Amino acid sequence: MVAFEGWNDAGEAATGAVSTLKDLLGVTQIAEVDPELYFDYQFNRPTISTNDEGGRSIEWPDAVMYGPIAPGVEPVPLAEDAELAVSGTNAGNIYLLLGTEPSRSWKSFTAEILDSALAADISGVVFLGAMLADVPHTRPISIFVSSDNPEVRKELHIERSNYEGPIGILSVLAEAAEKVGIPTLSIWASVPHYVHNAPSPKAVLALIDKLEEIIDVVIPRGDLVSDAAEWERGIDALAADDDEMAAYIAQLEQARDTVDSPEASGEAIAQEFEQYLRKRGDGRDGRDGWADGRPGPEGPPRA
């Protein structure tokens, strides 16, 4: 499972889903890139924090790969933690790549990541992403699943993206993985653009729901269900005090109900996905959005 902060991570949904898995799985760090090689610190600044003992430390942008402590063996949790552990036949085979999208040297970065993947004998990659889109927060989060691998598409009855235009690091990794014989799959969630500044637990939950279905594991939801409901109620409260925002959301709801139906069609989500990418072709990071009660520009990538 792969997710990166930045262009591909609206509402922190993709990294939120992978971070959830990291907390639930018995994984250990198996590889880490040198941040000096791949990050521009003026663009991805390091952060400083204070721990419980009062110590100060700097955290640098990075990309870290995690693997199972005992590959191929399903973790056996303590009885009291049994409800908060990933289970299923694939639970001991999940590797994770989590980090910040690199600022430079994407070809070298990709080669380094693929070397680690081949060394770990990884047999498939799932890329997770999230995009800002014209969707209402009150409806189910739209999920778009695609693959460039014909066998994966046939097995899962999914589509191939027809998008042409600027891309993120996920697309570069996906192409390189396919070239070395590792099949790939992309799962994207659509996040309402008018709440782009806040993390979206509802989108994290939607990605985890789809992941559970595809990789055949059982993933505990923990507090995600209640957090998603609270997120939705919080936006409802904001809209209740802003007539213009409420009217805009009502338009989105009507469009979703009319065109999409409760379960959005693959074609509709694909169009939404491609529309997003074309609008992001200006190189902005997707942070523009709702301001002063008006809808702003929309602002979206895989394990």
XYZ file of C-alpha atoms in Angstrom:
303
model
C 0.000 0.000 0.000
C 1.444 3.377 -1.004
C 0.376 6.911 -0.090
C 2.130 10.271 -0.182
C 1.354 13.605 1.425
C 0.832 16.486 -0.959
C -0.742 16.648 -4.404
C -2.280 13.173 -4.121
C -3.693 13.445 -0.603
C -6.790 15.668 -0.348
C -8.180 15.701 3.166
C -5.173 13.590 4.247
C -7.327 10.626 3.248
C -4.716 8.456 1.501
C -2.012 8.890 4.128
C -4.685 8.543 6.809
C -5.688 5.130 5.469
C -2.098 3.855 5.263
C -1.289 5.287 8.704
C -4.294 3.427 10.096
C -2.960 0.171 8.667
C 0.515 0.918 10.024
C -0.926 1.288 13.525
C -2.900 -1.956 13.249
C -0.348 -4.208 11.584
C 2.756 -5.804 13.045
C 5.183 -3.970 10.762
C 8.722 -2.718 11.082
C 10.741 -0.225 9.055
C 12.674 -1.949 6.275
C 13.820 0.973 4.105
C 14.036 4.767 4.211
C 15.174 7.274 1.608
C 17.766 9.943 2.315
C 15.727 13.184 2.511
C 18.738 15.235 1.400
C 18.468 13.645 -2.047
C 14.774 14.115 -2.755
C 13.266 17.008 -0.806
C 13.402 20.777 -1.119
C 13.205 21.958 2.475
C 11.846 25.344 1.467
C 8.882 23.524 -0.082
C 8.595 20.624 2.405
C 9.892 22.191 5.589
C 11.069 20.084 8.535
C 9.082 20.485 11.754
C 10.146 20.684 15.390
C 8.208 19.302 18.340
C 8.507 18.704 22.077
C 8.050 15.249 23.597
C 6.508 14.348 26.956
C 9.890 14.640 28.668
C 10.416 18.155 27.313
C 12.972 17.155 24.706
C 12.988 18.939 21.364
C 13.473 17.119 18.072
C 13.314 17.907 14.352
C 11.331 15.699 11.993
C 12.421 15.743 8.350
C 10.230 14.974 5.343
C 10.813 11.393 4.282
C 9.452 8.240 2.672
C 9.594 5.022 4.689
C 8.779 1.447 3.718
C 7.398 -0.895 6.359
C 7.158 -4.671 6.172
C 5.722 -7.457 8.319
C 7.847 -8.537 11.270
C 7.198 -12.151 10.256
C 6.451 -12.159 6.481
C 3.674 -14.511 5.454
C 2.496 -15.088 9.027
C -0.787 -13.566 10.133
C -0.268 -11.556 13.339
C -1.728 -13.171 16.451
C -2.844 -10.276 18.683
C -3.326 -10.380 22.423
C -6.879 -11.289 23.378
C -7.732 -7.806 24.589
C -6.493 -6.313 21.319
C -8.116 -8.865 19.023
C -10.710 -6.405 17.783
C -8.037 -3.872 16.864
C -5.813 -5.907 14.566
C -5.966 -6.603 10.850
C -6.921 -10.219 10.165
C -7.283 -12.490 7.136
C -5.058 -14.618 4.936
C -3.186 -11.596 3.555
C -2.638 -9.823 6.883
C 0.960 -11.055 7.111
C 1.798 -10.076 3.539
C 1.105 -6.343 3.624
C 3.918 -3.853 3.042
C 3.445 -0.103 3.378
C 5.137 2.934 1.836
C 4.274 6.203 3.526
C 5.842 9.601 3.100
C 5.926 12.982 1.439
C 5.909 13.342 -2.335
C 9.529 14.090 -3.328
C 10.442 17.519 -4.673
C 13.117 16.366 -7.121
C 14.995 13.408 -8.664
C 11.831 11.384 -9.233
C 13.587 8.833 -11.465
C 16.220 8.081 -8.825
C 13.571 8.007 -6.105
C 11.489 5.546 -8.121
C 14.474 3.301 -8.786
C 15.344 3.230 -5.073
C 11.780 2.384 -4.060
C 11.482 -0.371 -6.669
C 14.799 -1.898 -5.587
C 13.367 -2.191 -2.064
C 10.096 -3.621 -3.403
C 11.891 -6.261 -5.478
C 14.156 -7.142 -2.551
C 11.062 -7.705 -0.412
C 9.518 -9.856 -3.177
C 6.411 -7.662 -3.309
C 3.908 -9.134 -5.780
C 1.480 -6.233 -6.213
C 1.128 -2.542 -5.417
C -1.983 -0.621 -4.390
C -1.702 3.152 -4.685
C -4.051 5.283 -2.600
C -4.996 8.847 -3.464
C -7.612 11.481 -2.780
C -8.742 14.404 -4.923
C -10.753 17.539 -4.250
C -13.951 17.487 -6.286
C -17.438 18.962 -6.697
C -19.078 16.441 -4.361
C -21.309 16.923 -1.301
C -20.102 15.855 2.132
C -23.547 14.424 2.914
C -23.358 11.598 0.373
C -21.187 8.457 0.240
C -17.603 9.214 -0.760
C -17.052 8.373 -4.426
C -14.289 5.830 -5.015
C -12.557 5.314 -8.377
C -10.549 2.113 -8.890
C -8.361 1.658 -11.969
C -5.360 -0.280 -13.225
C -3.020 -0.260 -16.212
C -2.590 -4.014 -15.827
C -4.984 -5.991 -18.075
C -5.010 -9.046 -15.804
C -5.895 -6.954 -12.749
C -8.671 -5.202 -14.669
C -10.112 -8.526 -15.799
C -9.958 -10.086 -12.342
C -11.504 -7.129 -10.519
C -13.808 -5.919 -13.327
C -12.408 -2.408 -13.178
C -11.446 0.235 -15.718
C -8.292 1.787 -17.080
C -7.877 5.515 -16.632
C -7.866 7.473 -19.900
C -6.370 10.585 -18.325
C -3.629 12.436 -20.204
C -1.782 15.343 -18.597
C 0.404 16.286 -15.601
C 0.960 13.531 -13.047
C 2.217 12.922 -9.507
C 4.836 10.523 -8.156
C 2.248 7.737 -7.894
C 1.904 7.521 -11.667
C 5.684 7.401 -12.080
C 5.959 4.583 -9.522
C 3.052 2.733 -11.122
C 4.566 2.781 -14.608
C 7.956 1.656 -13.294
C 6.415 -1.147 -11.224
C 4.521 -2.491 -14.217
C 7.716 -2.440 -16.299
C 9.493 -4.708 -13.799
C 6.546 -7.091 -13.595
C 4.776 -5.885 -10.438
C 1.033 -5.437 -11.140
C -0.532 -2.243 -9.826
C -3.884 -0.838 -8.804
C -5.040 2.688 -7.929
C -7.823 3.625 -5.509
C -8.906 7.268 -5.331
C -11.420 8.989 -3.068
C -13.269 12.222 -3.884
C -13.192 14.815 -1.081
C -15.522 17.865 -1.047
C -13.382 20.807 -2.157
C -15.149 23.280 0.136
C -13.649 21.592 3.223
C -10.155 21.126 1.824
C -8.355 22.430 4.917
C -9.622 19.726 7.282
C -8.682 16.025 7.409
C -11.539 13.852 6.151
C -12.109 10.703 8.233
C -15.088 9.901 6.003
C -12.754 9.624 2.985
C -10.268 7.553 5.018
C -13.122 5.214 5.928
C -14.214 4.903 2.284
C -10.678 3.996 1.189
C -10.375 1.385 3.938
C -13.749 -0.098 2.968
C -12.539 -0.535 -0.606
C -9.135 -1.828 0.481
C -10.744 -4.472 2.666
C -12.794 -5.634 -0.290
C -9.863 -5.808 -2.716
C -7.011 -7.245 -0.628
C -9.231 -9.706 1.275
C -8.477 -8.708 4.851
C -10.585 -7.499 7.764
C -9.541 -4.013 8.890
C -10.900 -2.701 12.224
C -12.456 0.738 11.912
C -11.738 1.875 15.485
C -13.040 5.415 15.944
C -13.245 6.133 12.211
C -17.010 5.631 11.991
C -17.750 8.072 14.820
C -15.064 10.490 13.581
C -16.619 10.468 10.091
C -20.061 11.194 11.544
C -18.638 14.043 13.637
C -16.851 15.458 10.579
C -20.137 15.495 8.673
C -22.006 17.115 11.570
C -19.332 19.791 11.837
C -19.742 20.753 8.179
C -23.526 20.716 8.606
C -23.135 23.243 11.426
C -20.968 25.514 9.265
C -23.449 25.349 6.400
C -26.340 26.137 8.755
C -24.738 29.529 9.421
C -23.937 30.263 5.773
C -26.886 30.424 3.366
C -24.683 30.617 0.294
C -22.666 27.575 1.325
C -25.854 25.666 2.174
C -27.348 26.479 -1.236
C -24.168 25.338 -2.984
C -24.151 22.038 -1.072
C -27.813 21.509 -1.976
C -26.898 21.912 -5.666
C -24.163 19.311 -5.291
C -26.583 16.941 -3.554
C -29.108 17.296 -6.345
C -26.451 16.699 -8.993
C -25.171 13.627 -7.148
C -28.637 12.173 -6.655
C -29.659 12.812 -10.244
C -26.547 11.806 -12.133
C -24.740 9.435 -9.814
C -27.355 7.623 -7.706
C -26.322 6.369 -4.243
C -23.591 4.196 -5.788
C -21.754 6.331 -8.307
C -21.124 4.761 -11.704
C -17.529 4.038 -12.703
C -17.854 6.299 -15.732
C -19.069 9.250 -13.662
C -16.247 8.887 -11.132
C -13.686 8.479 -13.911
C -14.866 11.734 -15.475
C -14.645 13.450 -12.090
C -11.109 12.101 -11.618
C -9.910 13.269 -15.016
C -11.567 16.671 -14.607
C -9.663 17.117 -11.348
C -6.295 16.245 -12.878
C -6.791 18.614 -15.794
C -7.577 21.452 -13.404
C -4.501 20.591 -11.301
C -2.314 20.917 -14.382
C -1.386 24.434 -13.207
C 0.950 22.859 -10.668
C -0.876 24.113 -7.587
C -1.124 21.760 -4.647
C -4.889 21.712 -4.261
C -5.077 23.965 -1.229
C -7.261 26.545 -2.952
C -10.933 26.107 -2.286
C -13.829 27.476 -0.332
C -13.317 31.063 0.732
C -15.775 33.633 1.999
C -18.655 31.237 1.418
C -17.955 30.760 -2.283
C -16.849 27.642 -4.128
C -13.250 27.971 -5.272
C -11.014 26.015 -7.644
C -11.027 22.277 -7.285
C -8.066 20.785 -6.241
C -5.908 14.589 -6.373
C -2.620 8.619 -6.395
C -1.394 3.547 -4.507
C 0.901 -1.143 -1.621
